[in-house]
PDB file of C-alpha atoms in Angstrom:
ATOM      1  CA  UNK A   1      70.136 -20.352  75.952  1.00 61.00           C
ATOM      2  CA  UNK A   2      67.021 -22.561  76.563  1.00 72.00           C
ATOM      3  CA  UNK A   3      65.885 -24.892  73.472  1.00 80.00           C
ATOM      4  CA  UNK A   4      62.495 -23.855  74.308  1.00 92.00           C
ATOM      5  CA  UNK A   5      63.311 -19.983  73.618  1.00 96.00           C
ATOM      6  CA  UNK A   6      63.427 -18.201  70.383  1.00 97.00           C
ATOM      7  CA  UNK A   7      63.911 -14.584  69.371  1.00 98.00           C
ATOM      8  CA  UNK A   8      60.760 -13.500  67.703  1.00 98.00           C
ATOM      9  CA  UNK A   9      60.711 -10.134  65.951  1.00 98.00           C
ATOM     10  CA  UNK A  10      57.857  -8.105  64.581  1.00 96.00           C
ATOM     11  CA  UNK A  11      58.597  -5.388  61.655  1.00 95.00           C
ATOM     12  CA  UNK A  12      55.959  -2.947  61.288  1.00 89.00           C
ATOM     13  CA  UNK A  13      55.786   0.567  59.192  1.00 84.00           C
ATOM     14  CA  UNK A  14      56.383   2.510  62.308  1.00 87.00           C
ATOM     15  CA  UNK A  15      58.354   0.013  64.918  1.00 93.00           C
ATOM     16  CA  UNK A  16      60.563  -2.953  65.134  1.00 96.00           C
ATOM     17  CA  UNK A  17      59.990  -4.746  68.094  1.00 97.00           C
ATOM     18  CA  UNK A  18      61.511  -8.144  69.381  1.00 98.00           C
ATOM     19  CA  UNK A  19      61.235 -10.202  72.545  1.00 98.00           C
ATOM     20  CA  UNK A  20      62.521 -13.869  73.605  1.00 98.00           C
ATOM     21  CA  UNK A  21      59.424 -16.272  73.758  1.00 98.00           C
ATOM     22  CA  UNK A  22      58.681 -19.635  75.534  1.00 97.00           C
ATOM     23  CA  UNK A  23      57.716 -21.098  72.338  1.00 95.00           C
ATOM     24  CA  UNK A  24      56.073 -23.757  74.410  1.00 95.00           C
ATOM     25  CA  UNK A  25      53.548 -21.482  76.365  1.00 96.00           C
ATOM     26  CA  UNK A  26      53.647 -18.519  73.994  1.00 96.00           C
ATOM     27  CA  UNK A  27      54.681 -16.253  76.727  1.00 96.00           C
ATOM     28  CA  UNK A  28      57.667 -13.359  76.527  1.00 97.00           C
ATOM     29  CA  UNK A  29      60.382 -14.421  78.748  1.00 96.00           C
ATOM     30  CA  UNK A  30      61.748 -10.605  78.412  1.00 97.00           C
ATOM     31  CA  UNK A  31      60.426  -7.075  78.190  1.00 96.00           C
ATOM     32  CA  UNK A  32      59.484  -6.271  74.737  1.00 96.00           C
ATOM     33  CA  UNK A  33      62.100  -4.209  73.186  1.00 98.00           C
ATOM     34  CA  UNK A  34      61.195  -1.604  70.351  1.00 97.00           C
ATOM     35  CA  UNK A  35      63.115   0.503  68.199  1.00 97.00           C
ATOM     36  CA  UNK A  36      61.598   2.908  65.167  1.00 96.00           C
ATOM     37  CA  UNK A  37      61.589   1.778  61.720  1.00 96.00           C
ATOM     38  CA  UNK A  38      64.099   3.813  59.927  1.00 95.00           C
ATOM     39  CA  UNK A  39      62.800   6.382  57.383  1.00 95.00           C
ATOM     40  CA  UNK A  40      63.152   5.530  54.770  1.00 94.00           C
ATOM     41  CA  UNK A  41      62.716   1.629  55.181  1.00 96.00           C
ATOM     42  CA  UNK A  42      64.914   0.292  52.551  1.00 96.00           C
ATOM     43  CA  UNK A  43      66.528  -3.008  53.014  1.00 97.00           C
ATOM     44  CA  UNK A  44      70.083  -2.016  54.556  1.00 97.00           C
ATOM     45  CA  UNK A  45      68.742   0.118  57.168  1.00 97.00           C
ATOM     46  CA  UNK A  46      66.243  -2.202  58.555  1.00 97.00           C
ATOM     47  CA  UNK A  47      68.547  -4.946  58.578  1.00 98.00           C
ATOM     48  CA  UNK A  48      70.876  -2.515  60.654  1.00 97.00           C
ATOM     49  CA  UNK A  49      68.108  -2.149  62.948  1.00 98.00           C
ATOM     50  CA  UNK A  50      67.009  -5.551  63.111  1.00 98.00           C
ATOM     51  CA  UNK A  51      70.746  -6.115  64.324  1.00 98.00           C
ATOM     52  CA  UNK A  52      70.262  -3.702  67.082  1.00 98.00           C
ATOM     53  CA  UNK A  53      67.343  -5.711  68.398  1.00 98.00           C
ATOM     54  CA  UNK A  54      69.407  -8.781  68.234  1.00 98.00           C
ATOM     55  CA  UNK A  55      72.353  -7.363  69.979  1.00 97.00           C
ATOM     56  CA  UNK A  56      70.176  -5.788  72.471  1.00 98.00           C
ATOM     57  CA  UNK A  57      69.232  -9.210  73.607  1.00 97.00           C
ATOM     58  CA  UNK A  58      72.791 -10.722  73.104  1.00 97.00           C
ATOM     59  CA  UNK A  59      71.203 -13.310  70.841  1.00 97.00           C
ATOM     60  CA  UNK A  60      72.907 -15.985  69.292  1.00 95.00           C
ATOM     61  CA  UNK A  61      70.236 -18.493  68.274  1.00 94.00           C
ATOM     62  CA  UNK A  62      67.308 -18.905  66.017  1.00 96.00           C
ATOM     63  CA  UNK A  63      65.010 -15.980  64.898  1.00 97.00           C
ATOM     64  CA  UNK A  64      61.719 -15.788  63.723  1.00 98.00           C
ATOM     65  CA  UNK A  65      60.836 -12.560  61.788  1.00 98.00           C
ATOM     66  CA  UNK A  66      56.998 -11.166  60.833  1.00 97.00           C
ATOM     67  CA  UNK A  67      57.313  -8.832  58.031  1.00 96.00           C
ATOM     68  CA  UNK A  68      55.043  -6.705  55.982  1.00 93.00           C
ATOM     69  CA  UNK A  69      55.298  -8.387  52.700  1.00 94.00           C
ATOM     70  CA  UNK A  70      54.000 -11.150  50.725  1.00 96.00           C
ATOM     71  CA  UNK A  71      56.980 -13.782  51.530  1.00 96.00           C
ATOM     72  CA  UNK A  72      57.747 -16.745  49.192  1.00 96.00           C
ATOM     73  CA  UNK A  73      60.616 -18.981  49.725  1.00 94.00           C
ATOM     74  CA  UNK A  74      62.351 -16.052  51.966  1.00 95.00           C
ATOM     75  CA  UNK A  75      61.601 -13.332  49.303  1.00 97.00           C
ATOM     76  CA  UNK A  76      59.447 -10.151  49.551  1.00 97.00           C
ATOM     77  CA  UNK A  77      57.272 -10.015  46.703  1.00 97.00           C
ATOM     78  CA  UNK A  78      55.308  -6.819  47.689  1.00 94.00           C
ATOM     79  CA  UNK A  79      55.831  -3.788  49.730  1.00 89.00           C
ATOM     80  CA  UNK A  80      52.490  -2.016  50.635  1.00 76.00           C
ATOM     81  CA  UNK A  81      53.678  -0.457  53.914  1.00 80.00           C
ATOM     82  CA  UNK A  82      57.539  -0.696  53.201  1.00 89.00           C
ATOM     83  CA  UNK A  83      60.124   0.629  51.103  1.00 94.00           C
ATOM     84  CA  UNK A  84      59.395  -0.698  47.353  1.00 96.00           C
ATOM     85  CA  UNK A  85      63.266  -1.509  47.590  1.00 97.00           C
ATOM     86  CA  UNK A  86      61.991  -4.581  49.097  1.00 97.00           C
ATOM     87  CA  UNK A  87      60.436  -6.188  46.300  1.00 97.00           C
ATOM     88  CA  UNK A  88      62.844  -9.005  44.950  1.00 98.00           C
ATOM     89  CA  UNK A  89      64.865  -8.827  48.068  1.00 98.00           C
ATOM     90  CA  UNK A  90      65.751 -12.525  49.952  1.00 98.00           C
ATOM     91  CA  UNK A  91      64.925 -11.110  53.360  1.00 97.00           C
ATOM     92  CA  UNK A  92      65.920 -14.333  55.421  1.00 97.00           C
ATOM     93  CA  UNK A  93      69.487 -14.273  53.596  1.00 97.00           C
ATOM     94  CA  UNK A  94      69.819 -10.826  54.067  1.00 98.00           C
ATOM     95  CA  UNK A  95      68.758 -10.879  57.994  1.00 98.00           C
ATOM     96  CA  UNK A  96      71.054 -14.009  58.553  1.00 97.00           C
ATOM     97  CA  UNK A  97      73.786 -12.209  57.245  1.00 97.00           C
ATOM     98  CA  UNK A  98      72.951  -9.163  58.861  1.00 97.00           C
ATOM     99  CA  UNK A  99      72.448 -10.801  62.511  1.00 97.00           C
ATOM    100  CA  UNK A 100      74.957 -13.834  61.919  1.00 97.00           C
ATOM    101  CA  UNK A 101      71.660 -15.790  62.910  1.00 96.00           C
ATOM    102  CA  UNK A 102      69.381 -18.274  61.424  1.00 96.00           C
ATOM    103  CA  UNK A 103      66.635 -16.236  60.252  1.00 97.00           C
ATOM    104  CA  UNK A 104      62.984 -17.384  59.060  1.00 97.00           C
ATOM    105  CA  UNK A 105      60.669 -14.838  57.783  1.00 97.00           C
ATOM    106  CA  UNK A 106      57.137 -14.785  56.812  1.00 96.00           C
ATOM    107  CA  UNK A 107      54.297 -12.226  56.273  1.00 96.00           C
ATOM    108  CA  UNK A 108      53.183 -10.370  59.542  1.00 94.00           C
ATOM    109  CA  UNK A 109      49.726 -11.162  59.367  1.00 94.00           C
ATOM    110  CA  UNK A 110      50.120 -14.769  58.845  1.00 96.00           C
ATOM    111  CA  UNK A 111      52.678 -14.928  61.867  1.00 96.00           C
ATOM    112  CA  UNK A 112      49.984 -13.086  64.104  1.00 96.00           C
ATOM    113  CA  UNK A 113      47.409 -15.486  62.960  1.00 97.00           C
ATOM    114  CA  UNK A 114      49.667 -18.425  63.890  1.00 96.00           C
ATOM    115  CA  UNK A 115      50.016 -17.173  67.506  1.00 97.00           C
ATOM    116  CA  UNK A 116      46.297 -16.525  67.678  1.00 97.00           C
ATOM    117  CA  UNK A 117      45.567 -20.237  66.767  1.00 96.00           C
ATOM    118  CA  UNK A 118      48.186 -21.566  69.128  1.00 96.00           C
ATOM    119  CA  UNK A 119      47.871 -19.468  72.212  1.00 97.00           C
ATOM    120  CA  UNK A 120      45.344 -16.806  71.523  1.00 96.00           C
ATOM    121  CA  UNK A 121      41.578 -16.354  71.123  1.00 96.00           C
ATOM    122  CA  UNK A 122      41.795 -18.868  67.868  1.00 96.00           C
ATOM    123  CA  UNK A 123      43.147 -21.743  70.022  1.00 95.00           C
ATOM    124  CA  UNK A 124      41.054 -25.103  69.865  1.00 93.00           C
ATOM    125  CA  UNK A 125      38.488 -23.511  66.956  1.00 94.00           C
ATOM    126  CA  UNK A 126      37.569 -25.378  64.332  1.00 92.00           C
ATOM    127  CA  UNK A 127      36.611 -24.555  60.479  1.00 97.00           C
ATOM    128  CA  UNK A 128      37.808 -21.599  58.629  1.00 98.00           C
ATOM    129  CA  UNK A 129      39.090 -19.030  60.860  1.00 98.00           C
ATOM    130  CA  UNK A 130      40.402 -15.551  59.530  1.00 98.00           C
ATOM    131  CA  UNK A 131      42.693 -12.899  61.510  1.00 98.00           C
ATOM    132  CA  UNK A 132      42.139  -9.508  60.264  1.00 97.00           C
ATOM    133  CA  UNK A 133      44.644  -6.983  61.509  1.00 94.00           C
ATOM    134  CA  UNK A 134      43.202  -3.237  61.175  1.00 94.00           C
ATOM    135  CA  UNK A 135      46.131  -0.620  61.419  1.00 89.00           C
ATOM    136  CA  UNK A 136      47.612   1.356  58.534  1.00 85.00           C
ATOM    137  CA  UNK A 137      46.366  -1.619  56.193  1.00 90.00           C
ATOM    138  CA  UNK A 138      44.007  -4.571  56.565  1.00 94.00           C
ATOM    139  CA  UNK A 139      46.292  -7.693  57.106  1.00 93.00           C
ATOM    140  CA  UNK A 140      45.098 -11.279  57.027  1.00 97.00           C
ATOM    141  CA  UNK A 141      45.291 -14.656  58.007  1.00 97.00           C
ATOM    142  CA  UNK A 142      43.500 -17.506  56.524  1.00 98.00           C
ATOM    143  CA  UNK A 143      43.199 -20.907  58.308  1.00 97.00           C
ATOM    144  CA  UNK A 144      41.127 -24.022  57.523  1.00 96.00           C
ATOM    145  CA  UNK A 145      41.163 -26.774  60.487  1.00 95.00           C
ATOM    146  CA  UNK A 146      44.331 -25.065  61.445  1.00 94.00           C
ATOM    147  CA  UNK A 147      46.202 -25.173  58.302  1.00 94.00           C
ATOM    148  CA  UNK A 148      47.387 -21.808  57.144  1.00 95.00           C
ATOM    149  CA  UNK A 149      46.988 -20.308  53.620  1.00 96.00           C
ATOM    150  CA  UNK A 150      49.944 -18.061  53.517  1.00 95.00           C
ATOM    151  CA  UNK A 151      50.038 -14.421  51.852  1.00 95.00           C
ATOM    152  CA  UNK A 152      46.082 -14.025  51.618  1.00 95.00           C
ATOM    153  CA  UNK A 153      46.170 -10.545  51.404  1.00 94.00           C
ATOM    154  CA  UNK A 154      42.712  -9.756  52.023  1.00 97.00           C
ATOM    155  CA  UNK A 155      43.006  -6.293  52.514  1.00 96.00           C
ATOM    156  CA  UNK A 156      43.771  -5.832  49.301  1.00 94.00           C
ATOM    157  CA  UNK A 157      40.558  -7.071  47.543  1.00 97.00           C
ATOM    158  CA  UNK A 158      39.216  -4.945  44.561  1.00 97.00           C
ATOM    159  CA  UNK A 159      36.295  -2.999  46.636  1.00 97.00           C
ATOM    160  CA  UNK A 160      34.117  -0.107  46.335  1.00 96.00           C
ATOM    161  CA  UNK A 161      36.003   0.906  43.541  1.00 96.00           C
ATOM    162  CA  UNK A 162      39.169   0.400  44.934  1.00 97.00           C
ATOM    163  CA  UNK A 163      40.848  -1.766  47.415  1.00 97.00           C
ATOM    164  CA  UNK A 164      39.742  -2.798  50.734  1.00 98.00           C
ATOM    165  CA  UNK A 165      42.244  -1.062  53.186  1.00 95.00           C
ATOM    166  CA  UNK A 166      41.809   2.205  51.198  1.00 96.00           C
ATOM    167  CA  UNK A 167      38.174   2.268  52.477  1.00 98.00           C
ATOM    168  CA  UNK A 168      38.215   0.396  55.908  1.00 97.00           C
ATOM    169  CA  UNK A 169      41.389   0.360  57.492  1.00 96.00           C
ATOM    170  CA  UNK A 170      42.245   2.486  60.735  1.00 95.00           C
ATOM    171  CA  UNK A 171      44.777   4.907  58.764  1.00 93.00           C
ATOM    172  CA  UNK A 172      41.651   5.723  56.596  1.00 96.00           C
ATOM    173  CA  UNK A 173      39.503   6.323  59.726  1.00 97.00           C
ATOM    174  CA  UNK A 174      41.657   8.808  60.739  1.00 96.00           C
ATOM    175  CA  UNK A 175      42.631  10.288  57.991  1.00 97.00           C
ATOM    176  CA  UNK A 176      38.969  11.047  57.095  1.00 98.00           C
ATOM    177  CA  UNK A 177      38.129  11.913  60.745  1.00 98.00           C
ATOM    178  CA  UNK A 178      35.578   9.330  60.477  1.00 97.00           C
ATOM    179  CA  UNK A 179      32.998   8.523  63.663  1.00 97.00           C
ATOM    180  CA  UNK A 180      33.443   5.129  65.072  1.00 97.00           C
ATOM    181  CA  UNK A 181      29.751   4.515  63.983  1.00 97.00           C
ATOM    182  CA  UNK A 182      30.446   5.739  60.216  1.00 98.00           C
ATOM    183  CA  UNK A 183      33.636   3.582  60.303  1.00 98.00           C
ATOM    184  CA  UNK A 184      32.192   0.588  61.746  1.00 97.00           C
ATOM    185  CA  UNK A 185      29.664   0.658  58.834  1.00 98.00           C
ATOM    186  CA  UNK A 186      32.348   0.485  56.574  1.00 98.00           C
ATOM    187  CA  UNK A 187      33.978  -2.310  58.074  1.00 98.00           C
ATOM    188  CA  UNK A 188      30.682  -4.173  58.252  1.00 98.00           C
ATOM    189  CA  UNK A 189      30.709  -4.249  54.796  1.00 98.00           C
ATOM    190  CA  UNK A 190      33.974  -5.460  54.491  1.00 98.00           C
ATOM    191  CA  UNK A 191      33.159  -8.243  56.636  1.00 98.00           C
ATOM    192  CA  UNK A 192      29.932  -9.067  54.731  1.00 98.00           C
ATOM    193  CA  UNK A 193      32.143  -9.344  51.659  1.00 98.00           C
ATOM    194  CA  UNK A 194      34.369 -11.825  53.366  1.00 98.00           C
ATOM    195  CA  UNK A 195      31.573 -13.827  54.409  1.00 98.00           C
ATOM    196  CA  UNK A 196      30.267 -14.033  50.629  1.00 97.00           C
ATOM    197  CA  UNK A 197      33.640 -15.259  49.499  1.00 97.00           C
ATOM    198  CA  UNK A 198      34.727 -17.531  52.469  1.00 97.00           C
ATOM    199  CA  UNK A 199      31.812 -18.452  54.773  1.00 97.00           C
ATOM    200  CA  UNK A 200      33.943 -18.254  57.921  1.00 98.00           C
ATOM    201  CA  UNK A 201      33.207 -20.158  61.031  1.00 98.00           C
ATOM    202  CA  UNK A 202      35.293 -17.015  63.066  1.00 98.00           C
ATOM    203  CA  UNK A 203      37.005 -14.136  62.464  1.00 98.00           C
ATOM    204  CA  UNK A 204      39.226 -12.525  64.796  1.00 98.00           C
ATOM    205  CA  UNK A 205      40.274  -8.844  64.905  1.00 97.00           C
ATOM    206  CA  UNK A 206      43.779  -7.646  65.525  1.00 94.00           C
ATOM    207  CA  UNK A 207      45.748  -4.225  65.093  1.00 86.00           C
ATOM    208  CA  UNK A 208      44.832  -0.929  67.079  1.00 81.00           C
ATOM    209  CA  UNK A 209      41.059  -0.832  66.022  1.00 87.00           C
ATOM    210  CA  UNK A 210      40.601  -4.098  67.880  1.00 89.00           C
ATOM    211  CA  UNK A 211      40.957  -2.293  71.146  1.00 89.00           C
ATOM    212  CA  UNK A 212      38.084  -0.292  70.490  1.00 94.00           C
ATOM    213  CA  UNK A 213      35.902  -3.159  69.696  1.00 96.00           C
ATOM    214  CA  UNK A 214      33.061  -2.193  71.619  1.00 96.00           C
ATOM    215  CA  UNK A 215      32.676   1.186  69.757  1.00 97.00           C
ATOM    216  CA  UNK A 216      31.378  -0.429  66.749  1.00 97.00           C
ATOM    217  CA  UNK A 217      30.791  -4.118  67.516  1.00 97.00           C
ATOM    218  CA  UNK A 218      26.974  -3.632  67.410  1.00 97.00           C
ATOM    219  CA  UNK A 219      27.333  -2.472  63.803  1.00 97.00           C
ATOM    220  CA  UNK A 220      28.753  -5.777  62.496  1.00 97.00           C
ATOM    221  CA  UNK A 221      25.810  -7.584  61.071  1.00 97.00           C
ATOM    222  CA  UNK A 222      27.350 -11.054  59.845  1.00 97.00           C
ATOM    223  CA  UNK A 223      26.531 -14.843  60.351  1.00 97.00           C
ATOM    224  CA  UNK A 224      29.556 -15.741  62.026  1.00 96.00           C
ATOM    225  CA  UNK A 225      31.163 -14.597  65.270  1.00 97.00           C
ATOM    226  CA  UNK A 226      33.474 -11.870  65.142  1.00 98.00           C
ATOM    227  CA  UNK A 227      35.985 -11.579  68.411  1.00 97.00           C
ATOM    228  CA  UNK A 228      38.735  -9.394  69.185  1.00 96.00           C
ATOM    229  CA  UNK A 229      42.300 -11.163  69.280  1.00 96.00           C
ATOM    230  CA  UNK A 230      43.949 -11.560  72.791  1.00 95.00           C
ATOM    231  CA  UNK A 231      47.629 -11.299  72.110  1.00 94.00           C
ATOM    232  CA  UNK A 232      47.475  -7.505  70.755  1.00 84.00           C
ATOM    233  CA  UNK A 233      50.833  -6.091  70.365  1.00 85.00           C
ATOM    234  CA  UNK A 234      52.894  -9.495  71.193  1.00 94.00           C
ATOM    235  CA  UNK A 235      51.122 -11.786  68.567  1.00 95.00           C
ATOM    236  CA  UNK A 236      53.667 -10.850  65.856  1.00 95.00           C
ATOM    237  CA  UNK A 237      56.390 -11.533  68.064  1.00 97.00           C
ATOM    238  CA  UNK A 238      54.928 -14.695  69.466  1.00 98.00           C
ATOM    239  CA  UNK A 239      53.860 -15.878  65.926  1.00 97.00           C
ATOM    240  CA  UNK A 240      57.286 -14.946  64.518  1.00 97.00           C
ATOM    241  CA  UNK A 241      58.700 -17.126  67.053  1.00 97.00           C
ATOM    242  CA  UNK A 242      56.551 -20.018  66.658  1.00 95.00           C
ATOM    243  CA  UNK A 243      57.135 -19.964  63.180  1.00 91.00           C
ATOM    244  CA  UNK A 244      60.859 -20.267  63.650  1.00 92.00           C
ATOM    245  CA  UNK A 245      60.270 -23.427  65.745  1.00 91.00           C
ATOM    246  CA  UNK A 246      58.042 -25.105  63.183  1.00 83.00           C
ATOM    247  CA  UNK A 247      60.613 -24.668  60.555  1.00 78.00           C
ATOM    248  CA  UNK A 248      63.383 -25.695  62.810  1.00 70.00           C
ATOM    249  CA  UNK A 249      61.332 -29.027  63.578  1.00 60.00           C
ATOM    250  CA  UNK A 250      60.758 -29.618  59.445  1.00 56.00           C
ATOM    251  CA  UNK A 251      64.584 -28.953  59.034  1.00 52.00           C
ATOM    252  CA  UNK A 252      65.687 -31.439  61.438  1.00 45.00           C
ATOM    253  CA  UNK A 253      63.016 -34.321  59.929  1.00 44.00           C
ATOM    254  CA  UNK A 254      63.543 -33.522  56.444  1.00 39.00           C
TER     255      UNK A 254
END
């Protein structure tokens, strides 16, 4: 097991994905392995599925996990797209016990953002950079001069009488059968709201809708560049591994 390799796992609403990552280059050194997220997605069931991913790689070392929740000191504080039983659960402790490996956990959008700033479309970018992941909700990761503001949850901003992701997420586009033009105008309103609040220097778009960027890019009327993320489905895995490497380094030097 090479020192520059770490297992990254990305826990999503529909699937749990993992791969071994070269943390120096950001490249996957194995094929990505995916299994469905259990339904219902309760803690013990998800922990068992994550153990299956770990066993698939016969992995015995450090693990980084991107998880769909606000994570503080290893504990889940929210559960927007996963079973509510997770709230108050120490995710790091549960997954470490289930896998027999040291596990570091952080919000899934945050780890995707970490990957994009280290190895993807945000590499070398200065100022305030925001990653928005467009999927079942709107995830976010906010960086200023490369420093992460954890658990930003900008998809949950109060917006249009509700919250932003209930107005402009990809799941809403599908649920309401919106055209790309209609949805693109909605998403533009959301970006204009972020502009008012943050004055970003760059916004990166990840998640499913980022692959269809050409269908709505001309509808985005904001005073900063908006570009698709580069790492796509691998961002969560790569960022989770990078997070674990960073935490390992902090532990060794503290």
